[in-house]
mmCIF file of C-alpha atoms in Angstrom:
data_model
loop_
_atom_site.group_PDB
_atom_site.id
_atom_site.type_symbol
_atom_site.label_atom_id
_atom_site.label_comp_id
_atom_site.label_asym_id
_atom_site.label_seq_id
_atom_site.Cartn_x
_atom_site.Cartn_y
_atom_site.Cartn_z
ATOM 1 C CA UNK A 2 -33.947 35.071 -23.352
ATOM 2 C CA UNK A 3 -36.595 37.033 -25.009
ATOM 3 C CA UNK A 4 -34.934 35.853 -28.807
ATOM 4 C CA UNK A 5 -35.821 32.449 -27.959
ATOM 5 C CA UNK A 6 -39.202 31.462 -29.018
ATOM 6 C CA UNK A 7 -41.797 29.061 -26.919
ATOM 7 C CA UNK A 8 -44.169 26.754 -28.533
ATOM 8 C CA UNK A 9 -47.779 26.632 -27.447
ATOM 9 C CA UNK A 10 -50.775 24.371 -27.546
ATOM 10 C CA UNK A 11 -53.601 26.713 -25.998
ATOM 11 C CA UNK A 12 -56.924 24.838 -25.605
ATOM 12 C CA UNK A 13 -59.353 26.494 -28.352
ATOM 13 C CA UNK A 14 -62.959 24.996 -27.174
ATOM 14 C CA UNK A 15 -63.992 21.811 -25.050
ATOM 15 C CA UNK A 16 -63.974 19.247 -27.134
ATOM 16 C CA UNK A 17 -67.395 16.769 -27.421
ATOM 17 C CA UNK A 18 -65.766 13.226 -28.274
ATOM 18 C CA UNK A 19 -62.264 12.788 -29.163
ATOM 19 C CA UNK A 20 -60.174 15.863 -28.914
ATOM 20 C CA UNK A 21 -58.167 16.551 -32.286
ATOM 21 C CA UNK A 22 -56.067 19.296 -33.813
ATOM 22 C CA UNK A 23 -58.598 21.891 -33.626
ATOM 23 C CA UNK A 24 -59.278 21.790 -29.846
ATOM 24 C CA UNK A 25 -56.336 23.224 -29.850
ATOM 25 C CA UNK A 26 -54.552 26.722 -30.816
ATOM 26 C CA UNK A 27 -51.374 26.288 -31.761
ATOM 27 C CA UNK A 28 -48.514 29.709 -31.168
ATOM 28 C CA UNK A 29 -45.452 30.627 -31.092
ATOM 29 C CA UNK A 30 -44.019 33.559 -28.046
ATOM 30 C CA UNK A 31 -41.434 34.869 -27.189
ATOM 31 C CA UNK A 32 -40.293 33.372 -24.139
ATOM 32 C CA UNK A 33 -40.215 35.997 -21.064
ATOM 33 C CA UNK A 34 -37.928 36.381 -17.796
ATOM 34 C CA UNK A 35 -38.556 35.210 -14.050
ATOM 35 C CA UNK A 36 -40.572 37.584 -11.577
ATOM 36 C CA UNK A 37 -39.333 36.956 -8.178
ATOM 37 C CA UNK A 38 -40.701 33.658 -6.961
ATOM 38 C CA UNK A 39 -40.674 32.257 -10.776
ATOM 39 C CA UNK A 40 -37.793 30.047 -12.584
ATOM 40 C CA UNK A 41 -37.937 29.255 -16.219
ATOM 41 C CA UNK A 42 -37.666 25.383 -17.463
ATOM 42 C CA UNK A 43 -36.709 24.010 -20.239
ATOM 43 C CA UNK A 44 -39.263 21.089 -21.069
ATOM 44 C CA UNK A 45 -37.650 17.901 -21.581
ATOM 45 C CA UNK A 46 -40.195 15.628 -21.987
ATOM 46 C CA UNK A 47 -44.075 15.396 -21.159
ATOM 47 C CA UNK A 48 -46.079 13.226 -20.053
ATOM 48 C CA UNK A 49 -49.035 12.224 -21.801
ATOM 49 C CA UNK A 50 -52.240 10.623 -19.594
ATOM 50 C CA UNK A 51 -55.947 9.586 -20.537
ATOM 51 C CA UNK A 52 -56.977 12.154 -17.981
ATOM 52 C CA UNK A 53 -55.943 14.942 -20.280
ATOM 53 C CA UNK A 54 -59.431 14.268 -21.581
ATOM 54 C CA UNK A 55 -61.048 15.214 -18.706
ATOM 55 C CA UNK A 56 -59.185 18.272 -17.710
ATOM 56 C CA UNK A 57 -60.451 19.515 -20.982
ATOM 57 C CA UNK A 58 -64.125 19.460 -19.677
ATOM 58 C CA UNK A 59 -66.307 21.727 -17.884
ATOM 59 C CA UNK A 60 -67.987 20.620 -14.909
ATOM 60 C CA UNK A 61 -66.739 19.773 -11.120
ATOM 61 C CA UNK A 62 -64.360 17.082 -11.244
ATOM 62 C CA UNK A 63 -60.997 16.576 -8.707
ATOM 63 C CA UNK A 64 -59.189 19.249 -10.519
ATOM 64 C CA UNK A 65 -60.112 22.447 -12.057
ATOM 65 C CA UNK A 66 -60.789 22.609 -16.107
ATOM 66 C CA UNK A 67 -58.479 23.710 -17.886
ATOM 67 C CA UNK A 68 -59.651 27.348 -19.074
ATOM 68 C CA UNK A 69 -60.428 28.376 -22.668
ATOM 69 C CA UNK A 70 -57.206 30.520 -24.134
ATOM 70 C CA UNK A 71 -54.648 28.727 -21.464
ATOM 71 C CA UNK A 72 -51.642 26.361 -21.965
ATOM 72 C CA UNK A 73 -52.865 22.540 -22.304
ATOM 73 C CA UNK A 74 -52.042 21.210 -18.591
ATOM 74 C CA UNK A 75 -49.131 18.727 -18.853
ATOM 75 C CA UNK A 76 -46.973 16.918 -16.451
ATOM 76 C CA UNK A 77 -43.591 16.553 -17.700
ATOM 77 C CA UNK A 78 -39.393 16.808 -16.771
ATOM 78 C CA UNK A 79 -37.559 19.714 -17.477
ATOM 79 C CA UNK A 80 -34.162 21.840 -16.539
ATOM 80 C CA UNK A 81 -34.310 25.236 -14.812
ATOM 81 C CA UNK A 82 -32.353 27.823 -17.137
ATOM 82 C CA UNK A 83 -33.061 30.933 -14.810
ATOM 83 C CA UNK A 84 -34.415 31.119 -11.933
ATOM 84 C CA UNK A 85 -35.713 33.809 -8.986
ATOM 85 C CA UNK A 86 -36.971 31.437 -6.564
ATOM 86 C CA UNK A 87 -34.355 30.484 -3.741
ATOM 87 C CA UNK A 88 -35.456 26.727 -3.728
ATOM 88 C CA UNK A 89 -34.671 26.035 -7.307
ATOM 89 C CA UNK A 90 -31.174 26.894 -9.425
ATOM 90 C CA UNK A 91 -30.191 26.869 -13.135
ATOM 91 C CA UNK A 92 -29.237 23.287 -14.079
ATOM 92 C CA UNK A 93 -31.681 21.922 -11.281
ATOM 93 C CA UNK A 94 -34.012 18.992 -13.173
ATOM 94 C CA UNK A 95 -37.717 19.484 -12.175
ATOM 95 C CA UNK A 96 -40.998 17.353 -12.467
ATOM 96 C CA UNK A 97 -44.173 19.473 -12.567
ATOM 97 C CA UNK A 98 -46.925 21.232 -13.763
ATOM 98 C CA UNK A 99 -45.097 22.050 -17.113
ATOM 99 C CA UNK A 100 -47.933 22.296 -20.033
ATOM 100 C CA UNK A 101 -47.598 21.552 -23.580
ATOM 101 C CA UNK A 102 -44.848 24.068 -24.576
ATOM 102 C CA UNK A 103 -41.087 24.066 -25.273
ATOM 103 C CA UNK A 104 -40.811 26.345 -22.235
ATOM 104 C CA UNK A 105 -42.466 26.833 -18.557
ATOM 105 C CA UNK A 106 -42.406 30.043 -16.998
ATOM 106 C CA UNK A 107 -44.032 30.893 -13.661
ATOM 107 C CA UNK A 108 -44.225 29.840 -10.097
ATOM 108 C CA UNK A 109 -42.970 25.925 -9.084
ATOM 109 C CA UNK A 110 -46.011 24.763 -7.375
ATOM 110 C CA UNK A 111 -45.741 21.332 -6.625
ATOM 111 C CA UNK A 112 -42.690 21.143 -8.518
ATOM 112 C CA UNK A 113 -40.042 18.635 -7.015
ATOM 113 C CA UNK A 114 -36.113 18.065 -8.102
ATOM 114 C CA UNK A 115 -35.184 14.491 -9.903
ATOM 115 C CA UNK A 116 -31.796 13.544 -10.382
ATOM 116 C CA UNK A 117 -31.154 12.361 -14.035
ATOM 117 C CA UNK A 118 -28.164 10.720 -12.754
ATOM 118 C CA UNK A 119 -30.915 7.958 -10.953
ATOM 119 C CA UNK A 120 -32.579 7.155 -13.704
ATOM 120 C CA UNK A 121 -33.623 8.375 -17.369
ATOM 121 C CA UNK A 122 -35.623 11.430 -17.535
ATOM 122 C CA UNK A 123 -38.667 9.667 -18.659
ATOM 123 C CA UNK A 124 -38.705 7.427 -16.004
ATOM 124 C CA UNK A 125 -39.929 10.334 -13.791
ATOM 125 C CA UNK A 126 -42.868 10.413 -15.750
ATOM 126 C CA UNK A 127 -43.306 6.559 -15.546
ATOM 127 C CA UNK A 128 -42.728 4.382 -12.887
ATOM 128 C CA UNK A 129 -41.356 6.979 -10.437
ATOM 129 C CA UNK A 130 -43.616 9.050 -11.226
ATOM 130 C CA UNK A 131 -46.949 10.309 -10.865
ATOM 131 C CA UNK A 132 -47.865 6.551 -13.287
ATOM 132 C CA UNK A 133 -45.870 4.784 -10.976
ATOM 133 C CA UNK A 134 -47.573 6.401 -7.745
ATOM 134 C CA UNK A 135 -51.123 5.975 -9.027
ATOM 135 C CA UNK A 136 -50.497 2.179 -9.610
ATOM 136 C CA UNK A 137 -48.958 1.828 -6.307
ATOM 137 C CA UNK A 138 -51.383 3.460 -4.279
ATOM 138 C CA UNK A 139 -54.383 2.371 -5.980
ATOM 139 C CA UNK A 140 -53.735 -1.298 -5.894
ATOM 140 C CA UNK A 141 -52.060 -1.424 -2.592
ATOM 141 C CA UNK A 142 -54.801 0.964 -0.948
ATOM 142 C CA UNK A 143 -57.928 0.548 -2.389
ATOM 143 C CA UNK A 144 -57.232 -3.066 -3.942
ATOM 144 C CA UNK A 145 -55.618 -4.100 -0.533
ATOM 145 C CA UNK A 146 -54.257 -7.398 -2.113
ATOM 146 C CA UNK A 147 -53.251 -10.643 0.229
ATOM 147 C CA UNK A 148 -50.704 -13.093 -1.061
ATOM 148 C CA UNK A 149 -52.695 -15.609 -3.427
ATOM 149 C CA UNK A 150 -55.293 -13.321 -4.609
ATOM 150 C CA UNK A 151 -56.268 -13.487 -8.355
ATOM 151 C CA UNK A 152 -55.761 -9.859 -9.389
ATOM 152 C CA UNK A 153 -56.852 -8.750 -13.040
ATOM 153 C CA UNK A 154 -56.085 -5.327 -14.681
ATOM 154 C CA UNK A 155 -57.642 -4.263 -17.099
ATOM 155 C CA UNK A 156 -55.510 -1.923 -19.774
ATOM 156 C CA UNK A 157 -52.598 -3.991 -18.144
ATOM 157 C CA UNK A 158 -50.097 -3.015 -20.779
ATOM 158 C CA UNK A 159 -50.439 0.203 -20.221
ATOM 159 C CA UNK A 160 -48.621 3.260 -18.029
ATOM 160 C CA UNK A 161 -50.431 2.234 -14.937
ATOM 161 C CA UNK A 162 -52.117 -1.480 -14.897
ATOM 162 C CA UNK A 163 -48.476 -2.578 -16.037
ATOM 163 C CA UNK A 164 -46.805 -1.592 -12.840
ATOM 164 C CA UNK A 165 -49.846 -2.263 -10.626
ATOM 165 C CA UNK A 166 -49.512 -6.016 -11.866
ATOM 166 C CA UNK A 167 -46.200 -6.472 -11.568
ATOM 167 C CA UNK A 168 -46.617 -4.749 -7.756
ATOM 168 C CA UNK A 169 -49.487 -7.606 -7.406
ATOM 169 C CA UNK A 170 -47.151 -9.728 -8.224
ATOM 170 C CA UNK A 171 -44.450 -8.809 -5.950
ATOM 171 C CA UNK A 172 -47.277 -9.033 -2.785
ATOM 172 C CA UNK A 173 -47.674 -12.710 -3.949
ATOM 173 C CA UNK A 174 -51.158 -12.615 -5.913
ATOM 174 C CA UNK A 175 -52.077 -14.158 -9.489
ATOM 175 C CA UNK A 176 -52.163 -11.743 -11.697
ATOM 176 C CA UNK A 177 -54.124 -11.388 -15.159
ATOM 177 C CA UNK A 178 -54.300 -8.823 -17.644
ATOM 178 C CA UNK A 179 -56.006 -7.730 -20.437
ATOM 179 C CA UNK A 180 -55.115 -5.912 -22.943
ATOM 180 C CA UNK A 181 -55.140 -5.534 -26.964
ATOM 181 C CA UNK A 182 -53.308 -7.543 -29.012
ATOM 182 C CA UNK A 183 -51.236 -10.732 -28.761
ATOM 183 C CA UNK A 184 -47.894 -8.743 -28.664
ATOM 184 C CA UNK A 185 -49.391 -6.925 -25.723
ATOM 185 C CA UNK A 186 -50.468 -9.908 -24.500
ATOM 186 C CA UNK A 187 -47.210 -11.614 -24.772
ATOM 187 C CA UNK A 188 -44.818 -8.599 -22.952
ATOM 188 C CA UNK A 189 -47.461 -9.324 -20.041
ATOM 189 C CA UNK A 190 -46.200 -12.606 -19.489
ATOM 190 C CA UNK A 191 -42.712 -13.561 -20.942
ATOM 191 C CA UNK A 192 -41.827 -9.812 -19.857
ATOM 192 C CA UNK A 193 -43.357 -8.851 -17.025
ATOM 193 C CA UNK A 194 -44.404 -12.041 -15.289
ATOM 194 C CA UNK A 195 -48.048 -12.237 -15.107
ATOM 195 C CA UNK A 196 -49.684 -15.519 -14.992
ATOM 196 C CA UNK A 197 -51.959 -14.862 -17.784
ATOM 197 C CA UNK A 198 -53.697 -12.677 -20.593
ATOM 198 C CA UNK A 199 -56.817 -11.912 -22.350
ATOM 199 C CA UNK A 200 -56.540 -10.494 -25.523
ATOM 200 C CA UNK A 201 -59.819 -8.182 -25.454
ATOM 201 C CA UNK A 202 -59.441 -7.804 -29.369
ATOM 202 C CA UNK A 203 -59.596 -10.943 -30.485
ATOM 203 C CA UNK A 204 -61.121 -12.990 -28.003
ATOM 204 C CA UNK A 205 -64.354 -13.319 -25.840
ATOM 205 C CA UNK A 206 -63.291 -11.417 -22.283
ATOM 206 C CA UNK A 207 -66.155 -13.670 -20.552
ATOM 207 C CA UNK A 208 -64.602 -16.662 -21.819
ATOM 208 C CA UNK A 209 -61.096 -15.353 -20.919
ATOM 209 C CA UNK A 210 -62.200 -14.474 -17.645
ATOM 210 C CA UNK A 211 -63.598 -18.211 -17.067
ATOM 211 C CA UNK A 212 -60.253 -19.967 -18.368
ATOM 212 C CA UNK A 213 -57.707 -17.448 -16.566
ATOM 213 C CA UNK A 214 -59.963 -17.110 -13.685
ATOM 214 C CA UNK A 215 -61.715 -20.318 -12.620
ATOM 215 C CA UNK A 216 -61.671 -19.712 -8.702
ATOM 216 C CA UNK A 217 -63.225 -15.603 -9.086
ATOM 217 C CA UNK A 218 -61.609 -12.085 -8.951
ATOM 218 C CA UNK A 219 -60.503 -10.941 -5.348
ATOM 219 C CA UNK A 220 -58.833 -7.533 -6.723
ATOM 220 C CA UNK A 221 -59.995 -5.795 -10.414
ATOM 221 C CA UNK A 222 -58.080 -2.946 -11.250
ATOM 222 C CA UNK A 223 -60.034 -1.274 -13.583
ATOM 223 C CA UNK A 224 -58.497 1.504 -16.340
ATOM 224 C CA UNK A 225 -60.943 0.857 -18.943
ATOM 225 C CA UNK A 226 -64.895 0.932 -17.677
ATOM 226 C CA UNK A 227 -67.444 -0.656 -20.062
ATOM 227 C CA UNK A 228 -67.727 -3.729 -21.227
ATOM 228 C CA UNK A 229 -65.007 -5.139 -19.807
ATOM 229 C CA UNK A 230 -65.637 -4.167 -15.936
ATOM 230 C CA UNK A 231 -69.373 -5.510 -16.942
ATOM 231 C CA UNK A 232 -67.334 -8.610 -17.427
ATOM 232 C CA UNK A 233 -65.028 -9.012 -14.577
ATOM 233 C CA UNK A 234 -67.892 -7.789 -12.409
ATOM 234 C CA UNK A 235 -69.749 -10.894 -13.209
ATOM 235 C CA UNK A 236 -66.615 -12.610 -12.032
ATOM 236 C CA UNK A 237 -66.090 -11.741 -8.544
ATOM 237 C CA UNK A 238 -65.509 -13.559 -5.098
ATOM 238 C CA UNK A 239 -67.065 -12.798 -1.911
ATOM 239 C CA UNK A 240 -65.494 -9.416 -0.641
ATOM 240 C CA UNK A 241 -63.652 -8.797 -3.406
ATOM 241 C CA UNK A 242 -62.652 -4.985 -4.191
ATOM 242 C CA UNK A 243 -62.573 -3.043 -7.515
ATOM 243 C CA UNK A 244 -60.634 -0.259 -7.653
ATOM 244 C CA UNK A 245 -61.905 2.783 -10.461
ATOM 245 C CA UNK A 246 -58.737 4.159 -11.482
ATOM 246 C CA UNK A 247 -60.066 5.204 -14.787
ATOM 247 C CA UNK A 248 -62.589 4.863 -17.700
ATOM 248 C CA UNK A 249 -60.722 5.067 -20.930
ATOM 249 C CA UNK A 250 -63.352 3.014 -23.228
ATOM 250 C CA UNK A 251 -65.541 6.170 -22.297
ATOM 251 C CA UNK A 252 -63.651 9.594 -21.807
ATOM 252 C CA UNK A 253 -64.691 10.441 -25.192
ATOM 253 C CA UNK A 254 -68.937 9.400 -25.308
ATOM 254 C CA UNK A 255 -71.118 12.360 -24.218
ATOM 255 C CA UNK A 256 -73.179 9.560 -22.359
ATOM 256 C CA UNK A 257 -70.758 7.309 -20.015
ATOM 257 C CA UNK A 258 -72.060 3.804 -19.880
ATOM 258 C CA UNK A 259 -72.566 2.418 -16.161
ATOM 259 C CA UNK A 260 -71.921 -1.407 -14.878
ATOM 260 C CA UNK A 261 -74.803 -3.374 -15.937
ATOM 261 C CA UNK A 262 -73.740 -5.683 -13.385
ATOM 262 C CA UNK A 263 -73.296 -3.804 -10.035
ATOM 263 C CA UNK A 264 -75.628 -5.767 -8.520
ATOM 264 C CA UNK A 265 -72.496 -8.364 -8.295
ATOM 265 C CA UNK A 266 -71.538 -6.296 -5.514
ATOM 266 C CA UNK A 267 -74.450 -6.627 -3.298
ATOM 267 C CA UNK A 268 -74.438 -10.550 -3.751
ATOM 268 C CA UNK A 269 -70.779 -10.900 -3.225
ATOM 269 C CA UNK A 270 -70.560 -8.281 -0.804
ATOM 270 C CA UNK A 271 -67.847 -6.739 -2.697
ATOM 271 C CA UNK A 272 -66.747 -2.870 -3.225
ATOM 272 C CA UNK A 273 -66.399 -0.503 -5.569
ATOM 273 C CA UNK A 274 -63.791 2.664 -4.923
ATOM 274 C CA UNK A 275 -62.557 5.687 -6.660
ATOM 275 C CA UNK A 276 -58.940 6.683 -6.619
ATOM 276 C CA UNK A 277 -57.605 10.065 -7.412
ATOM 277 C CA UNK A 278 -53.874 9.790 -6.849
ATOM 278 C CA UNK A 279 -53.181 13.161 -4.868
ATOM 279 C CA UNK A 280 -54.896 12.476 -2.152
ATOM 280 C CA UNK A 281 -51.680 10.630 -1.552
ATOM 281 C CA UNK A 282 -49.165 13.405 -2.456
ATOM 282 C CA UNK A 283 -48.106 13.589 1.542
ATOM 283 C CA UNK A 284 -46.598 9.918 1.149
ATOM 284 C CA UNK A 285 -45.217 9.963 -2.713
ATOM 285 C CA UNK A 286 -41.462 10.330 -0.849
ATOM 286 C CA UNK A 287 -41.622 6.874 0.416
ATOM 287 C CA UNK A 288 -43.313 5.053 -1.679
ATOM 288 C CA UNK A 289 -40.913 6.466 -4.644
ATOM 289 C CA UNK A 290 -38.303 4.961 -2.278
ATOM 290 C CA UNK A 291 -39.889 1.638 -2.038
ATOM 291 C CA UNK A 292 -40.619 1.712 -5.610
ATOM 292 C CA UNK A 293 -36.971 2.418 -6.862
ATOM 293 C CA UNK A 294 -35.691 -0.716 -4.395
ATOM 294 C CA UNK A 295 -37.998 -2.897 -6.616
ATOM 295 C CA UNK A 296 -36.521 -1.445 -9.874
ATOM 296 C CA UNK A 297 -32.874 -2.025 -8.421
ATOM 297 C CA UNK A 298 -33.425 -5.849 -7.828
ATOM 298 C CA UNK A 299 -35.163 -6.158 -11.131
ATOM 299 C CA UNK A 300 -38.455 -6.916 -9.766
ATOM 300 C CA UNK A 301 -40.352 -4.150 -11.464
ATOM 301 C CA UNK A 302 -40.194 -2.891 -14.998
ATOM 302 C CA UNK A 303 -40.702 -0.155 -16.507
ATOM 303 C CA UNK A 304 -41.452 0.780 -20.682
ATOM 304 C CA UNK A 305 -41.694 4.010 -22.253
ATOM 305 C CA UNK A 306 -43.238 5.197 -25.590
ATOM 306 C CA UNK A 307 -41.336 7.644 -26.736
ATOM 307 C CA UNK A 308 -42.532 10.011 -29.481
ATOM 308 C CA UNK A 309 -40.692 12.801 -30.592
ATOM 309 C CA UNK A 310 -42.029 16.279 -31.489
ATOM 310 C CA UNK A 311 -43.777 19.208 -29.413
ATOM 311 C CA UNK A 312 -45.958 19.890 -32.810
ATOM 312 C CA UNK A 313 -47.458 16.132 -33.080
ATOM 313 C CA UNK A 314 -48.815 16.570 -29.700
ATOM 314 C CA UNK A 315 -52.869 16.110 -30.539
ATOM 315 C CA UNK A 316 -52.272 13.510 -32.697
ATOM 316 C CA UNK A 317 -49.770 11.549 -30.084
ATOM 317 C CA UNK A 318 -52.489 11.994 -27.477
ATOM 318 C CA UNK A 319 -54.983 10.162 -29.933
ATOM 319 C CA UNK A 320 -52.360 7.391 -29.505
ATOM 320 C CA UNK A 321 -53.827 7.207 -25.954
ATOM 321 C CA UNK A 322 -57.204 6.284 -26.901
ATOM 322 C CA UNK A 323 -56.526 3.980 -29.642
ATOM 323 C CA UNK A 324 -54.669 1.348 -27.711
ATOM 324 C CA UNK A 325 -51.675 2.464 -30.638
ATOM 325 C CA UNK A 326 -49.009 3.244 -27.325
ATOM 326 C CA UNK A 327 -47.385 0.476 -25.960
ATOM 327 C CA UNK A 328 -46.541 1.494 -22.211
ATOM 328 C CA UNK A 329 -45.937 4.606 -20.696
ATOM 329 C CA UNK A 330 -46.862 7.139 -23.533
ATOM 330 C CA UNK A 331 -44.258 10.198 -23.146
ATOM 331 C CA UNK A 332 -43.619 13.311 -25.357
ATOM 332 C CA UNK A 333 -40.078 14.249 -26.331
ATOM 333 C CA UNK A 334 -40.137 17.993 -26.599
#
């Protein structure tokens, strides 16, 4: 083993605005052997989120920073190829904890077995996986939609809001997503089934929000912050919930801009939640179950972006923040 070299990004500094190249050290280790307790996985593919950003800040959050000098946190799919832990054995497939590296070596915490024969590798990362559980959860929990509520996502083309819409969908609501572009636009509805689309590039998203929306927002998903949950909060119905799943538009501004609007929720008596997606980890089992029914009748969906290359990691992760990745956004090692 120890001829075989692993490939490292390290985080170099916390990044202010957009991370790049040079938040990162790049090197090159020989890869070790497995203490007792530890296996050794080969990294398949990795999963690339918009809360990478965050992890690389200091400050109290829902997770610890990563540290300065450490392997770039990183779920992803892998195969065991030793191991000295008595739940796991070589050829085993894994999702974890694996880090931005050709190789994982320590302790499986958290780590759980996925059967490649089930589904594509990458699909672990996607819609039954950690993507696919935040979407469920979020919407389903926090959004609590009823049959013939107007739902709108907000980066609806993307890992999560694509699979929370089509789940809206599948409970029975109208569902209406934004997102950039008219090709975007278009998967939304000839693809996945939504009933409409607002192309935030190129068109006003209050006007949007009028036409798609005449009868008011019961359920906004949000992934984006900004201006665009400004505008969907001046939108909503009486007792209508918006779920904060995430804040894209803003991960990278030192100051993070706060709804102008909040005072939408007073009027309409509405409510505003957080969701962090392992405070559901105890239930991921069956809702994976659930999930994989839906994919098996061809009710759900579910598109990767592919990009191949450990070493064009920080520029693939820009990807995320540019609107450039078109679904789940996934790192062939």
């Amino acid at each position: 083993m120890t001829t075989q070299i692993n490939r490292q990004f390290l985080l170099a500094k916390r990044p202010v605005g957009a991370a790049t190249r040079e938040t990162f050290t790049y090197q090159e280790v020989p890869v070790g052997e497995p203490a007792a307790g530890q296996i050794l996985v080969k990294n398949e593919y990795l999963s690339l989120d918009p809360a990478m950003r965050g992890w690389m800040n200091e400050g109290k959050s829902y997770i610890p920073p990563v540290g300065i000098g450490e392997v770039m946190r990183a779920l992803g799919v892998g195969k065991v190829i030793a191991s000295n832990n008595p739940g796991f054995v070589v050829g085993d497939y894994v999702n974890g904890a694996l880090g931005v590296q050709d190789y994982f070596l320590g302790e499986p915490r958290g780590f759980y077995k996925v059967d490649p024969k089930l589904a594509p590798l990458p699909r672990y990362l996607s819609a039954l996986g950690m993507t696919g559980m935040t979407a469920y959860f979020a919407l389903l929990d926090v959004g609590a939609p009823k049959a013939g509520d107007t739902v709108v996502l907000s980066g609806a083309a993307g890992a999560v809001g694509s699979i929370a819409g089509q789940i809206a969908k599948i409970k029975g609501c109208r569902v209406i997503g934004i997102a950039g572009g008219a090709d975007k636009c278009k998967f939304l509805i000839d693809e996945l089934g939504f009933d409409g689309a607002i192309d935030y590039k190129n068109e006003d998203v209050h006007a949007g929000l009028k036409r798609e929306c005449p009868k008011g927002v019961d359920v906004y998903f949000d992934n984006v912050g900004g201006d665009i949950l400004d505008a969907v909060l001046s939108r909503l119905n009486m007792k209508a919930r918006v779920v904060i799943c995430g804040a894209i538009s803003q991960y990278n501004k030192e100051a993070v801009k706060g709804p102008a609007n909040y005072l939408s929720l007073l009027v309409n008596r509405a409510r505003m939640e957080g969701f962090v997606v392992m405070d559901y980890a105890a239930q991921f089992g069956a809702a994976g179950q659930e999930m994989a029914g839906w994919m098996a009748k061809g009710q759900l969906k579910s598109k990767e972006d592919i990009v191949e290359g450990l070493e064009t990691f920080p520029e693939t992760l820009m990807k995320l923040f540019s609107g450039e990745n078109f679904g789940k956004l996934v790192l062939k090692v």
